[in-house]
Amino acid sequence: MLWTVLLALLLLLLLQTQLSVCFRELRSGVSNTAAYSSSSSSSSSSSSPSHNSTQQRLPGAIIIGVRKGGTRALLEMLNLHPDVEVAKAEVHYFNVDEHYRRGLAWYRAQMPFTVPGQLTVEKTPGYFAAPQAPARVWDMNPAVRLLLIVRDPAERLVSDYTQVLHNRLTRNKPYQSLEELLIRHGHIDSGYKALQRSLYHQHLARWLEVFPREQIHVVDGDALIRNPFPELRKAERFLDLSPRISPNNFYYNTTKGFYCLLSAGHDKCLDESKGRPHAPLSAQAFKKLCRYFRKPNKLFFEMVGRSFSWC
């Protein structure tokens, strides 16, 4: 009987010891889990501000035009600046009603991700000639900075036609020659749409009804092609950017016939559609076109307070 009691006590003692070990391990596991959870929370918290600061923002600057004036070149050159991020595609938000009805949230979603201090830039050359665009842009942000790149309006018109011609040929669609579209009964047809886009003074007048002149920076597109750096330095100053773009960011590509870009050891040239040979136009028709633009050009020069070496 005594031996039975002693054996029972011994078994009870062993059981108590085992339970004590189990409880100790359980407490240790809970403690480690809590510590891990706290560490993860701390890590997540420390990375959260960085994540939250990277977001899509509405543009602080917009390249509003002109079509076939060098807007893509200007955008890519501005993108050399470390404090600039650009929308990769033309958004057509302010000039296409279907897009505009989608609202600012949709427009913002088309923008690149940026951190505080970076400038978002969007370009859609169709904005310049769209009557509804100036007021819509103002409603989005009255302080937005606008860049307008212009070139010889006669050359721009021929380039505009060349692009349309290329698109029609690609789709095997019929086309008229530029001279047939431009000249009617021996005179310039003022209703030709490509010509209307080159009447810069008419379109700028609508923008100046909404925005002050100092909020619109005019870039010389012909000068940008000949020597990009001086025009980019002016654009940096207008956008309140530190001077980070240098002449070393450009090199002349003799094969393509225009400047390409250099950044962080990598070079980039504009796509094949840039520098495409112009469609033919007789010298006589081109002279008529130049004469037609003399008065509109003079009005534009007076509006912007500078002149350009156009035909």
PDB file of C-alpha atoms in Angstrom:
ATOM      1  CA  MET A   1       0.000   0.000   0.000  1.00  0.00           C
ATOM      2  CA  LEU A   2       2.853   2.371   0.952  1.00  0.00           C
ATOM      3  CA  TRP A   3       4.675   1.588  -2.260  1.00  0.00           C
ATOM      4  CA  THR A   4       1.564   2.400  -4.232  1.00  0.00           C
ATOM      5  CA  VAL A   5       1.241   5.815  -2.543  1.00  0.00           C
ATOM      6  CA  LEU A   6       4.957   6.588  -3.133  1.00  0.00           C
ATOM      7  CA  LEU A   7       4.662   5.619  -6.792  1.00  0.00           C
ATOM      8  CA  ALA A   8       1.607   7.816  -7.232  1.00  0.00           C
ATOM      9  CA  LEU A   9       3.419  10.770  -5.608  1.00  0.00           C
ATOM     10  CA  LEU A  10       6.415  10.223  -7.900  1.00  0.00           C
ATOM     11  CA  LEU A  11       4.208  10.175 -11.009  1.00  0.00           C
ATOM     12  CA  LEU A  12       2.432  13.331  -9.811  1.00  0.00           C
ATOM     13  CA  LEU A  13       5.780  15.108  -9.334  1.00  0.00           C
ATOM     14  CA  LEU A  14       6.949  14.118 -12.810  1.00  0.00           C
ATOM     15  CA  LEU A  15       3.653  15.317 -14.325  1.00  0.00           C
ATOM     16  CA  GLN A  16       3.942  18.676 -12.511  1.00  0.00           C
ATOM     17  CA  THR A  17       7.488  19.148 -13.824  1.00  0.00           C
ATOM     18  CA  GLN A  18       6.423  18.389 -17.405  1.00  0.00           C
ATOM     19  CA  LEU A  19       3.480  20.807 -17.182  1.00  0.00           C
ATOM     20  CA  SER A  20       5.791  23.535 -15.900  1.00  0.00           C
ATOM     21  CA  VAL A  21       8.089  23.080 -18.926  1.00  0.00           C
ATOM     22  CA  CYS A  22       5.134  23.193 -21.307  1.00  0.00           C
ATOM     23  CA  PHE A  23       3.787  26.417 -19.767  1.00  0.00           C
ATOM     24  CA  ARG A  24       7.230  28.009 -19.992  1.00  0.00           C
ATOM     25  CA  GLU A  25       7.543  27.159 -23.709  1.00  0.00           C
ATOM     26  CA  LEU A  26       4.028  28.420 -24.378  1.00  0.00           C
ATOM     27  CA  ARG A  27       4.777  31.766 -22.693  1.00  0.00           C
ATOM     28  CA  SER A  28       8.020  32.083 -24.669  1.00  0.00           C
ATOM     29  CA  GLY A  29       6.214  31.452 -27.970  1.00  0.00           C
ATOM     30  CA  VAL A  30       3.584  34.088 -27.219  1.00  0.00           C
ATOM     31  CA  SER A  31       6.289  36.591 -26.280  1.00  0.00           C
ATOM     32  CA  ASN A  32       8.235  35.957 -29.484  1.00  0.00           C
ATOM     33  CA  THR A  33       5.075  36.292 -31.583  1.00  0.00           C
ATOM     34  CA  ALA A  34       4.271  39.615 -29.929  1.00  0.00           C
ATOM     35  CA  ALA A  35       7.807  40.823 -30.465  1.00  0.00           C
ATOM     36  CA  TYR A  36       7.676  39.816 -34.143  1.00  0.00           C
ATOM     37  CA  SER A  37       4.294  41.496 -34.540  1.00  0.00           C
ATOM     38  CA  SER A  38       5.629  44.666 -32.934  1.00  0.00           C
ATOM     39  CA  SER A  39       8.715  44.593 -35.154  1.00  0.00           C
ATOM     40  CA  SER A  40       6.618  44.067 -38.292  1.00  0.00           C
ATOM     41  CA  SER A  41       4.304  46.884 -37.300  1.00  0.00           C
ATOM     42  CA  SER A  42       7.264  49.153 -36.677  1.00  0.00           C
ATOM     43  CA  SER A  43       8.816  48.203 -40.024  1.00  0.00           C
ATOM     44  CA  SER A  44       5.520  48.768 -41.822  1.00  0.00           C
ATOM     45  CA  SER A  45       5.088  52.082 -40.074  1.00  0.00           C
ATOM     46  CA  SER A  46       8.559  53.263 -41.024  1.00  0.00           C
ATOM     47  CA  SER A  47       8.013  52.382 -44.701  1.00  0.00           C
ATOM     48  CA  SER A  48       4.479  53.735 -44.810  1.00  0.00           C
ATOM     49  CA  PRO A  49       5.328  57.446 -45.135  1.00  0.00           C
ATOM     50  CA  SER A  50       7.631  56.697 -48.085  1.00  0.00           C
ATOM     51  CA  HIS A  51       4.896  54.668 -49.786  1.00  0.00           C
ATOM     52  CA  ASN A  52       2.211  57.229 -49.111  1.00  0.00           C
ATOM     53  CA  SER A  53       4.348  60.073 -50.464  1.00  0.00           C
ATOM     54  CA  THR A  54       4.619  58.363 -53.862  1.00  0.00           C
ATOM     55  CA  GLN A  55       1.372  59.026 -55.653  1.00  0.00           C
ATOM     56  CA  GLN A  56      -0.213  60.256 -58.851  1.00  0.00           C
ATOM     57  CA  ARG A  57      -0.618  64.019 -58.842  1.00  0.00           C
ATOM     58  CA  LEU A  58      -2.340  66.455 -61.161  1.00  0.00           C
ATOM     59  CA  PRO A  59       0.127  68.207 -63.488  1.00  0.00           C
ATOM     60  CA  GLY A  60       1.827  71.391 -62.363  1.00  0.00           C
ATOM     61  CA  ALA A  61       2.696  72.137 -65.990  1.00  0.00           C
ATOM     62  CA  ILE A  62       1.079  71.280 -69.326  1.00  0.00           C
ATOM     63  CA  ILE A  63       2.504  71.479 -72.834  1.00  0.00           C
ATOM     64  CA  ILE A  64      -0.600  72.724 -74.620  1.00  0.00           C
ATOM     65  CA  GLY A  65       0.701  72.759 -78.198  1.00  0.00           C
ATOM     66  CA  VAL A  66       1.206  73.289 -81.000  1.00  0.00           C
ATOM     67  CA  ARG A  67       0.568  70.132 -83.000  1.00  0.00           C
ATOM     68  CA  LYS A  68       3.664  69.174 -85.047  1.00  0.00           C
ATOM     69  CA  GLY A  69       5.542  71.953 -83.295  1.00  0.00           C
ATOM     70  CA  GLY A  70       7.958  69.784 -81.308  1.00  0.00           C
ATOM     71  CA  THR A  71       5.850  68.919 -78.265  1.00  0.00           C
ATOM     72  CA  ARG A  72       7.231  65.359 -77.957  1.00  0.00           C
ATOM     73  CA  ALA A  73      10.825  66.582 -78.185  1.00  0.00           C
ATOM     74  CA  LEU A  74      10.156  69.225 -75.525  1.00  0.00           C
ATOM     75  CA  LEU A  75       8.526  66.685 -73.204  1.00  0.00           C
ATOM     76  CA  GLU A  76      11.368  64.166 -73.531  1.00  0.00           C
ATOM     77  CA  MET A  77      13.968  66.880 -72.972  1.00  0.00           C
ATOM     78  CA  LEU A  78      12.220  68.162 -69.841  1.00  0.00           C
ATOM     79  CA  ASN A  79      12.115  64.572 -68.608  1.00  0.00           C
ATOM     80  CA  LEU A  80      15.929  64.680 -68.397  1.00  0.00           C
ATOM     81  CA  HIS A  81      15.485  66.772 -65.243  1.00  0.00           C
ATOM     82  CA  PRO A  82      15.476  64.652 -62.048  1.00  0.00           C
ATOM     83  CA  ASP A  83      12.647  66.722 -60.557  1.00  0.00           C
ATOM     84  CA  VAL A  84      10.328  66.140 -63.524  1.00  0.00           C
ATOM     85  CA  GLU A  85       8.083  63.178 -64.270  1.00  0.00           C
ATOM     86  CA  VAL A  86       6.002  63.146 -67.453  1.00  0.00           C
ATOM     87  CA  ALA A  87       2.805  61.482 -68.622  1.00  0.00           C
ATOM     88  CA  LYS A  88       3.954  59.063 -71.293  1.00  0.00           C
ATOM     89  CA  ALA A  89       0.872  59.345 -73.518  1.00  0.00           C
ATOM     90  CA  GLU A  90      -1.251  62.256 -74.702  1.00  0.00           C
ATOM     91  CA  VAL A  91      -4.296  62.289 -72.422  1.00  0.00           C
ATOM     92  CA  HIS A  92      -6.689  64.538 -74.411  1.00  0.00           C
ATOM     93  CA  TYR A  93      -8.626  65.262 -71.229  1.00  0.00           C
ATOM     94  CA  PHE A  94      -9.485  68.931 -71.741  1.00  0.00           C
ATOM     95  CA  ASN A  95     -10.280  68.726 -75.463  1.00  0.00           C
ATOM     96  CA  VAL A  96     -12.263  65.465 -75.703  1.00  0.00           C
ATOM     97  CA  ASP A  97     -15.682  65.630 -74.038  1.00  0.00           C
ATOM     98  CA  GLU A  98     -15.850  61.879 -73.497  1.00  0.00           C
ATOM     99  CA  HIS A  99     -12.627  62.004 -71.466  1.00  0.00           C
ATOM    100  CA  TYR A 100     -13.563  65.188 -69.619  1.00  0.00           C
ATOM    101  CA  ARG A 101     -16.813  63.664 -68.391  1.00  0.00           C
ATOM    102  CA  ARG A 102     -14.794  60.976 -66.607  1.00  0.00           C
ATOM    103  CA  GLY A 103     -13.637  63.602 -64.120  1.00  0.00           C
ATOM    104  CA  LEU A 104     -10.413  64.628 -62.415  1.00  0.00           C
ATOM    105  CA  ALA A 105      -9.956  61.260 -60.714  1.00  0.00           C
ATOM    106  CA  TRP A 106      -9.645  59.647 -64.146  1.00  0.00           C
ATOM    107  CA  TYR A 107      -7.272  62.392 -65.314  1.00  0.00           C
ATOM    108  CA  ARG A 108      -5.089  61.997 -62.217  1.00  0.00           C
ATOM    109  CA  ALA A 109      -4.917  58.240 -62.843  1.00  0.00           C
ATOM    110  CA  GLN A 110      -3.217  58.927 -66.199  1.00  0.00           C
ATOM    111  CA  MET A 111      -0.351  60.742 -64.478  1.00  0.00           C
ATOM    112  CA  PRO A 112       2.999  59.234 -63.398  1.00  0.00           C
ATOM    113  CA  PHE A 113       3.826  58.468 -59.764  1.00  0.00           C
ATOM    114  CA  THR A 114       5.864  61.225 -58.120  1.00  0.00           C
ATOM    115  CA  VAL A 115       7.266  62.164 -54.728  1.00  0.00           C
ATOM    116  CA  PRO A 116       6.804  65.577 -53.088  1.00  0.00           C
ATOM    117  CA  GLY A 117       8.929  68.176 -54.828  1.00  0.00           C
ATOM    118  CA  GLN A 118       8.707  66.579 -58.255  1.00  0.00           C
ATOM    119  CA  LEU A 119       6.846  68.305 -61.084  1.00  0.00           C
ATOM    120  CA  THR A 120       4.295  66.369 -63.138  1.00  0.00           C
ATOM    121  CA  VAL A 121       4.148  67.438 -66.794  1.00  0.00           C
ATOM    122  CA  GLU A 122       1.500  66.417 -69.321  1.00  0.00           C
ATOM    123  CA  LYS A 123       1.397  67.236 -73.013  1.00  0.00           C
ATOM    124  CA  THR A 124      -1.479  67.155 -75.459  1.00  0.00           C
ATOM    125  CA  PRO A 125      -0.971  69.468 -78.464  1.00  0.00           C
ATOM    126  CA  GLY A 126      -4.685  69.321 -79.261  1.00  0.00           C
ATOM    127  CA  TYR A 127      -5.401  71.559 -76.258  1.00  0.00           C
ATOM    128  CA  PHE A 128      -4.102  74.725 -77.939  1.00  0.00           C
ATOM    129  CA  ALA A 129      -6.714  74.887 -80.703  1.00  0.00           C
ATOM    130  CA  ALA A 130      -9.628  73.501 -78.641  1.00  0.00           C
ATOM    131  CA  PRO A 131     -12.023  76.352 -77.683  1.00  0.00           C
ATOM    132  CA  GLN A 132     -13.190  74.623 -74.482  1.00  0.00           C
ATOM    133  CA  ALA A 133      -9.711  73.775 -73.172  1.00  0.00           C
ATOM    134  CA  PRO A 134      -8.564  77.055 -71.526  1.00  0.00           C
ATOM    135  CA  ALA A 135     -11.495  77.335 -69.092  1.00  0.00           C
ATOM    136  CA  ARG A 136     -11.308  73.623 -68.258  1.00  0.00           C
ATOM    137  CA  VAL A 137      -7.591  73.816 -67.500  1.00  0.00           C
ATOM    138  CA  TRP A 138      -8.209  76.879 -65.306  1.00  0.00           C
ATOM    139  CA  ASP A 139     -10.901  75.017 -63.376  1.00  0.00           C
ATOM    140  CA  MET A 140      -8.430  72.194 -62.744  1.00  0.00           C
ATOM    141  CA  ASN A 141      -5.680  74.511 -61.449  1.00  0.00           C
ATOM    142  CA  PRO A 142      -5.544  78.297 -61.993  1.00  0.00           C
ATOM    143  CA  ALA A 143      -1.832  78.256 -61.078  1.00  0.00           C
ATOM    144  CA  VAL A 144      -0.801  75.615 -63.631  1.00  0.00           C
ATOM    145  CA  ARG A 145       2.084  76.626 -65.890  1.00  0.00           C
ATOM    146  CA  LEU A 146       1.582  76.340 -69.630  1.00  0.00           C
ATOM    147  CA  LEU A 147       4.206  75.709 -72.298  1.00  0.00           C
ATOM    148  CA  LEU A 148       3.477  76.556 -75.920  1.00  0.00           C
ATOM    149  CA  ILE A 149       6.049  75.436 -78.479  1.00  0.00           C
ATOM    150  CA  VAL A 150       5.702  77.035 -81.909  1.00  0.00           C
ATOM    151  CA  ARG A 151       7.498  76.750 -85.236  1.00  0.00           C
ATOM    152  CA  ASP A 152       7.201  78.344 -88.663  1.00  0.00           C
ATOM    153  CA  PRO A 153       3.437  77.998 -89.314  1.00  0.00           C
ATOM    154  CA  ALA A 154       3.941  77.156 -92.994  1.00  0.00           C
ATOM    155  CA  GLU A 155       6.406  74.376 -92.157  1.00  0.00           C
ATOM    156  CA  ARG A 156       4.087  73.197 -89.385  1.00  0.00           C
ATOM    157  CA  LEU A 157       1.191  72.941 -91.845  1.00  0.00           C
ATOM    158  CA  VAL A 158       3.232  70.822 -94.269  1.00  0.00           C
ATOM    159  CA  SER A 159       4.358  68.579 -91.395  1.00  0.00           C
ATOM    160  CA  ASP A 160       0.734  68.253 -90.243  1.00  0.00           C
ATOM    161  CA  TYR A 161      -0.359  67.153 -93.723  1.00  0.00           C
ATOM    162  CA  THR A 162       2.598  64.743 -93.963  1.00  0.00           C
ATOM    163  CA  GLN A 163       1.506  62.948 -90.811  1.00  0.00           C
ATOM    164  CA  VAL A 164      -2.090  62.624 -92.014  1.00  0.00           C
ATOM    165  CA  LEU A 165      -0.851  61.418 -95.412  1.00  0.00           C
ATOM    166  CA  HIS A 166       1.356  58.772 -93.788  1.00  0.00           C
ATOM    167  CA  ASN A 167      -1.592  57.503 -91.713  1.00  0.00           C
ATOM    168  CA  ARG A 168      -3.841  57.271 -94.784  1.00  0.00           C
ATOM    169  CA  LEU A 169      -1.209  55.449 -96.822  1.00  0.00           C
ATOM    170  CA  THR A 170      -0.656  53.002 -93.965  1.00  0.00           C
ATOM    171  CA  ARG A 171      -4.398  52.198 -93.977  1.00  0.00           C
ATOM    172  CA  ASN A 172      -4.614  52.100 -97.771  1.00  0.00           C
ATOM    173  CA  LYS A 173      -7.032  55.031 -97.788  1.00  0.00           C
ATOM    174  CA  PRO A 174      -7.373  57.533-100.660  1.00  0.00           C
ATOM    175  CA  TYR A 175      -5.792  60.954-100.274  1.00  0.00           C
ATOM    176  CA  GLN A 176      -5.531  64.311-101.995  1.00  0.00           C
ATOM    177  CA  SER A 177      -2.275  66.126-102.580  1.00  0.00           C
ATOM    178  CA  LEU A 178      -1.463  68.996-100.241  1.00  0.00           C
ATOM    179  CA  GLU A 179      -1.751  71.513-103.063  1.00  0.00           C
ATOM    180  CA  GLU A 180      -5.269  70.302-103.918  1.00  0.00           C
ATOM    181  CA  LEU A 181      -6.336  70.786-100.298  1.00  0.00           C
ATOM    182  CA  LEU A 182      -4.546  74.079 -99.806  1.00  0.00           C
ATOM    183  CA  ILE A 183      -5.236  75.978-103.036  1.00  0.00           C
ATOM    184  CA  ARG A 184      -8.778  76.638-104.302  1.00  0.00           C
ATOM    185  CA  HIS A 185      -9.306  78.694-107.487  1.00  0.00           C
ATOM    186  CA  GLY A 186      -5.754  79.996-107.238  1.00  0.00           C
ATOM    187  CA  HIS A 187      -6.078  81.196-103.638  1.00  0.00           C
ATOM    188  CA  ILE A 188      -5.298  79.779-100.203  1.00  0.00           C
ATOM    189  CA  ASP A 189      -8.317  77.950 -98.771  1.00  0.00           C
ATOM    190  CA  SER A 190      -8.705  79.466 -95.306  1.00  0.00           C
ATOM    191  CA  GLY A 191     -11.063  76.656 -94.322  1.00  0.00           C
ATOM    192  CA  TYR A 192      -8.376  73.960 -94.562  1.00  0.00           C
ATOM    193  CA  LYS A 193      -8.117  72.505 -91.071  1.00  0.00           C
ATOM    194  CA  ALA A 194      -4.322  72.223 -91.002  1.00  0.00           C
ATOM    195  CA  LEU A 195      -4.100  75.901 -91.945  1.00  0.00           C
ATOM    196  CA  GLN A 196      -6.479  76.837 -89.129  1.00  0.00           C
ATOM    197  CA  ARG A 197      -4.141  75.163 -86.606  1.00  0.00           C
ATOM    198  CA  SER A 198      -1.321  77.444 -87.785  1.00  0.00           C
ATOM    199  CA  LEU A 199      -3.231  80.656 -86.985  1.00  0.00           C
ATOM    200  CA  TYR A 200      -1.510  80.907 -83.628  1.00  0.00           C
ATOM    201  CA  HIS A 201      -2.860  84.342 -82.716  1.00  0.00           C
ATOM    202  CA  GLN A 202      -6.483  83.161 -82.817  1.00  0.00           C
ATOM    203  CA  HIS A 203      -5.900  80.263 -80.440  1.00  0.00           C
ATOM    204  CA  LEU A 204      -3.592  82.147 -78.076  1.00  0.00           C
ATOM    205  CA  ALA A 205      -6.215  84.909 -77.758  1.00  0.00           C
ATOM    206  CA  ARG A 206      -8.614  82.381 -76.176  1.00  0.00           C
ATOM    207  CA  TRP A 207      -5.971  81.274 -73.654  1.00  0.00           C
ATOM    208  CA  LEU A 208      -5.163  84.881 -72.758  1.00  0.00           C
ATOM    209  CA  GLU A 209      -8.832  85.501 -71.993  1.00  0.00           C
ATOM    210  CA  VAL A 210      -8.400  83.014 -69.128  1.00  0.00           C
ATOM    211  CA  PHE A 211      -4.711  82.944 -68.153  1.00  0.00           C
ATOM    212  CA  PRO A 212      -2.293  85.839 -67.566  1.00  0.00           C
ATOM    213  CA  ARG A 213       0.484  86.134 -70.163  1.00  0.00           C
ATOM    214  CA  GLU A 214       3.219  85.374 -67.597  1.00  0.00           C
ATOM    215  CA  GLN A 215       1.725  81.926 -67.034  1.00  0.00           C
ATOM    216  CA  ILE A 216       2.331  80.905 -70.658  1.00  0.00           C
ATOM    217  CA  HIS A 217       5.906  80.253 -71.766  1.00  0.00           C
ATOM    218  CA  VAL A 218       6.564  80.271 -75.509  1.00  0.00           C
ATOM    219  CA  VAL A 219       9.266  77.891 -76.740  1.00  0.00           C
ATOM    220  CA  ASP A 220      10.901  78.421 -80.128  1.00  0.00           C
ATOM    221  CA  GLY A 221      10.489  75.005 -81.760  1.00  0.00           C
ATOM    222  CA  ASP A 222      12.862  75.790 -84.629  1.00  0.00           C
ATOM    223  CA  ALA A 223      15.578  76.858 -82.158  1.00  0.00           C
ATOM    224  CA  LEU A 224      14.934  73.752 -80.059  1.00  0.00           C
ATOM    225  CA  ILE A 225      15.780  71.578 -83.071  1.00  0.00           C
ATOM    226  CA  ARG A 226      18.896  73.597 -84.004  1.00  0.00           C
ATOM    227  CA  ASN A 227      20.308  73.864 -80.473  1.00  0.00           C
ATOM    228  CA  PRO A 228      18.190  72.400 -77.650  1.00  0.00           C
ATOM    229  CA  PHE A 229      20.087  73.548 -74.560  1.00  0.00           C
ATOM    230  CA  PRO A 230      19.311  77.337 -74.531  1.00  0.00           C
ATOM    231  CA  GLU A 231      15.570  76.678 -74.924  1.00  0.00           C
ATOM    232  CA  LEU A 232      15.648  74.055 -72.161  1.00  0.00           C
ATOM    233  CA  ARG A 233      17.420  76.455 -69.796  1.00  0.00           C
ATOM    234  CA  LYS A 234      14.657  79.030 -70.354  1.00  0.00           C
ATOM    235  CA  ALA A 235      12.021  76.353 -69.684  1.00  0.00           C
ATOM    236  CA  GLU A 236      13.774  75.339 -66.446  1.00  0.00           C
ATOM    237  CA  ARG A 237      13.658  78.941 -65.216  1.00  0.00           C
ATOM    238  CA  PHE A 238       9.988  79.286 -66.158  1.00  0.00           C
ATOM    239  CA  LEU A 239       9.127  76.098 -64.248  1.00  0.00           C
ATOM    240  CA  ASP A 240      11.208  77.159 -61.205  1.00  0.00           C
ATOM    241  CA  LEU A 241      13.447  74.117 -61.611  1.00  0.00           C
ATOM    242  CA  SER A 242      17.074  74.052 -60.529  1.00  0.00           C
ATOM    243  CA  PRO A 243      19.431  74.117 -63.555  1.00  0.00           C
ATOM    244  CA  ARG A 244      20.154  70.407 -63.931  1.00  0.00           C
ATOM    245  CA  ILE A 245      19.971  69.927 -67.726  1.00  0.00           C
ATOM    246  CA  SER A 246      23.300  70.623 -69.460  1.00  0.00           C
ATOM    247  CA  PRO A 247      24.716  70.664 -73.008  1.00  0.00           C
ATOM    248  CA  ASN A 248      26.200  67.234 -72.227  1.00  0.00           C
ATOM    249  CA  ASN A 249      22.643  65.809 -72.302  1.00  0.00           C
ATOM    250  CA  PHE A 250      22.487  66.284 -76.092  1.00  0.00           C
ATOM    251  CA  TYR A 251      24.386  65.001 -79.100  1.00  0.00           C
ATOM    252  CA  TYR A 252      23.750  65.486 -82.789  1.00  0.00           C
ATOM    253  CA  ASN A 253      22.834  62.305 -84.644  1.00  0.00           C
ATOM    254  CA  THR A 254      24.067  62.776 -88.190  1.00  0.00           C
ATOM    255  CA  THR A 255      22.076  59.782 -89.446  1.00  0.00           C
ATOM    256  CA  LYS A 256      18.737  61.077 -88.154  1.00  0.00           C
ATOM    257  CA  GLY A 257      19.561  64.728 -88.721  1.00  0.00           C
ATOM    258  CA  PHE A 258      18.534  65.964 -85.267  1.00  0.00           C
ATOM    259  CA  TYR A 259      19.674  65.973 -81.649  1.00  0.00           C
ATOM    260  CA  CYS A 260      19.285  62.917 -79.429  1.00  0.00           C
ATOM    261  CA  LEU A 261      19.356  62.752 -75.638  1.00  0.00           C
ATOM    262  CA  LEU A 262      21.938  61.425 -73.186  1.00  0.00           C
ATOM    263  CA  SER A 263      21.105  60.594 -69.568  1.00  0.00           C
ATOM    264  CA  ALA A 264      22.979  58.391 -67.074  1.00  0.00           C
ATOM    265  CA  GLY A 265      25.056  56.898 -69.867  1.00  0.00           C
ATOM    266  CA  HIS A 266      22.037  55.965 -71.986  1.00  0.00           C
ATOM    267  CA  ASP A 267      21.062  57.633 -75.230  1.00  0.00           C
ATOM    268  CA  LYS A 268      17.557  58.116 -76.582  1.00  0.00           C
ATOM    269  CA  CYS A 269      16.352  59.378 -79.935  1.00  0.00           C
ATOM    270  CA  LEU A 270      12.831  60.289 -80.903  1.00  0.00           C
ATOM    271  CA  ASP A 271      10.917  57.673 -82.897  1.00  0.00           C
ATOM    272  CA  GLU A 272      11.019  57.263 -86.648  1.00  0.00           C
ATOM    273  CA  SER A 273       8.022  59.532 -87.252  1.00  0.00           C
ATOM    274  CA  LYS A 274      10.141  62.513 -86.179  1.00  0.00           C
ATOM    275  CA  GLY A 275      12.151  64.026 -88.978  1.00  0.00           C
ATOM    276  CA  ARG A 276      10.022  62.311 -91.630  1.00  0.00           C
ATOM    277  CA  PRO A 277      10.531  63.919 -95.110  1.00  0.00           C
ATOM    278  CA  HIS A 278       7.812  66.443 -95.903  1.00  0.00           C
ATOM    279  CA  ALA A 279       5.187  65.836 -98.534  1.00  0.00           C
ATOM    280  CA  PRO A 280       5.855  67.744-101.764  1.00  0.00           C
ATOM    281  CA  LEU A 281       4.516  71.263-102.245  1.00  0.00           C
ATOM    282  CA  SER A 282       5.456  73.483-105.163  1.00  0.00           C
ATOM    283  CA  ALA A 283       7.603  76.538-104.525  1.00  0.00           C
ATOM    284  CA  GLN A 284       4.818  78.756-105.881  1.00  0.00           C
ATOM    285  CA  ALA A 285       2.230  77.319-103.481  1.00  0.00           C
ATOM    286  CA  PHE A 286       4.641  77.616-100.551  1.00  0.00           C
ATOM    287  CA  LYS A 287       5.241  81.298-101.359  1.00  0.00           C
ATOM    288  CA  LYS A 288       1.490  81.920-101.388  1.00  0.00           C
ATOM    289  CA  LEU A 289       1.284  80.216 -97.999  1.00  0.00           C
ATOM    290  CA  CYS A 290       4.030  82.411 -96.584  1.00  0.00           C
ATOM    291  CA  ARG A 291       2.320  85.556 -97.836  1.00  0.00           C
ATOM    292  CA  TYR A 292      -0.962  84.397 -96.293  1.00  0.00           C
ATOM    293  CA  PHE A 293       0.682  83.998 -92.871  1.00  0.00           C
ATOM    294  CA  ARG A 294       2.380  87.416 -92.774  1.00  0.00           C
ATOM    295  CA  LYS A 295      -0.465  89.247 -91.063  1.00  0.00           C
ATOM    296  CA  PRO A 296      -1.425  86.421 -88.629  1.00  0.00           C
ATOM    297  CA  ASN A 297       2.241  86.021 -87.689  1.00  0.00           C
ATOM    298  CA  LYS A 298       2.604  89.743 -86.995  1.00  0.00           C
ATOM    299  CA  LEU A 299      -0.423  89.620 -84.681  1.00  0.00           C
ATOM    300  CA  PHE A 300       1.075  86.658 -82.858  1.00  0.00           C
ATOM    301  CA  PHE A 301       4.431  88.410 -82.453  1.00  0.00           C
ATOM    302  CA  GLU A 302       2.679  91.399 -80.869  1.00  0.00           C
ATOM    303  CA  MET A 303       0.819  89.132 -78.440  1.00  0.00           C
ATOM    304  CA  VAL A 304       3.943  87.324 -77.203  1.00  0.00           C
ATOM    305  CA  GLY A 305       6.276  90.305 -77.308  1.00  0.00           C
ATOM    306  CA  ARG A 306       8.881  88.707 -79.566  1.00  0.00           C
ATOM    307  CA  SER A 307       9.375  87.820 -83.217  1.00  0.00           C
ATOM    308  CA  PHE A 308      10.509  84.670 -84.986  1.00  0.00           C
ATOM    309  CA  SER A 309      12.409  84.078 -88.226  1.00  0.00           C
ATOM    310  CA  TRP A 310       9.528  82.603 -90.169  1.00  0.00           C
ATOM    311  CA  CYS A 311       8.882  82.789 -93.913  1.00  0.00           C
TER     312      CYS A 311
END
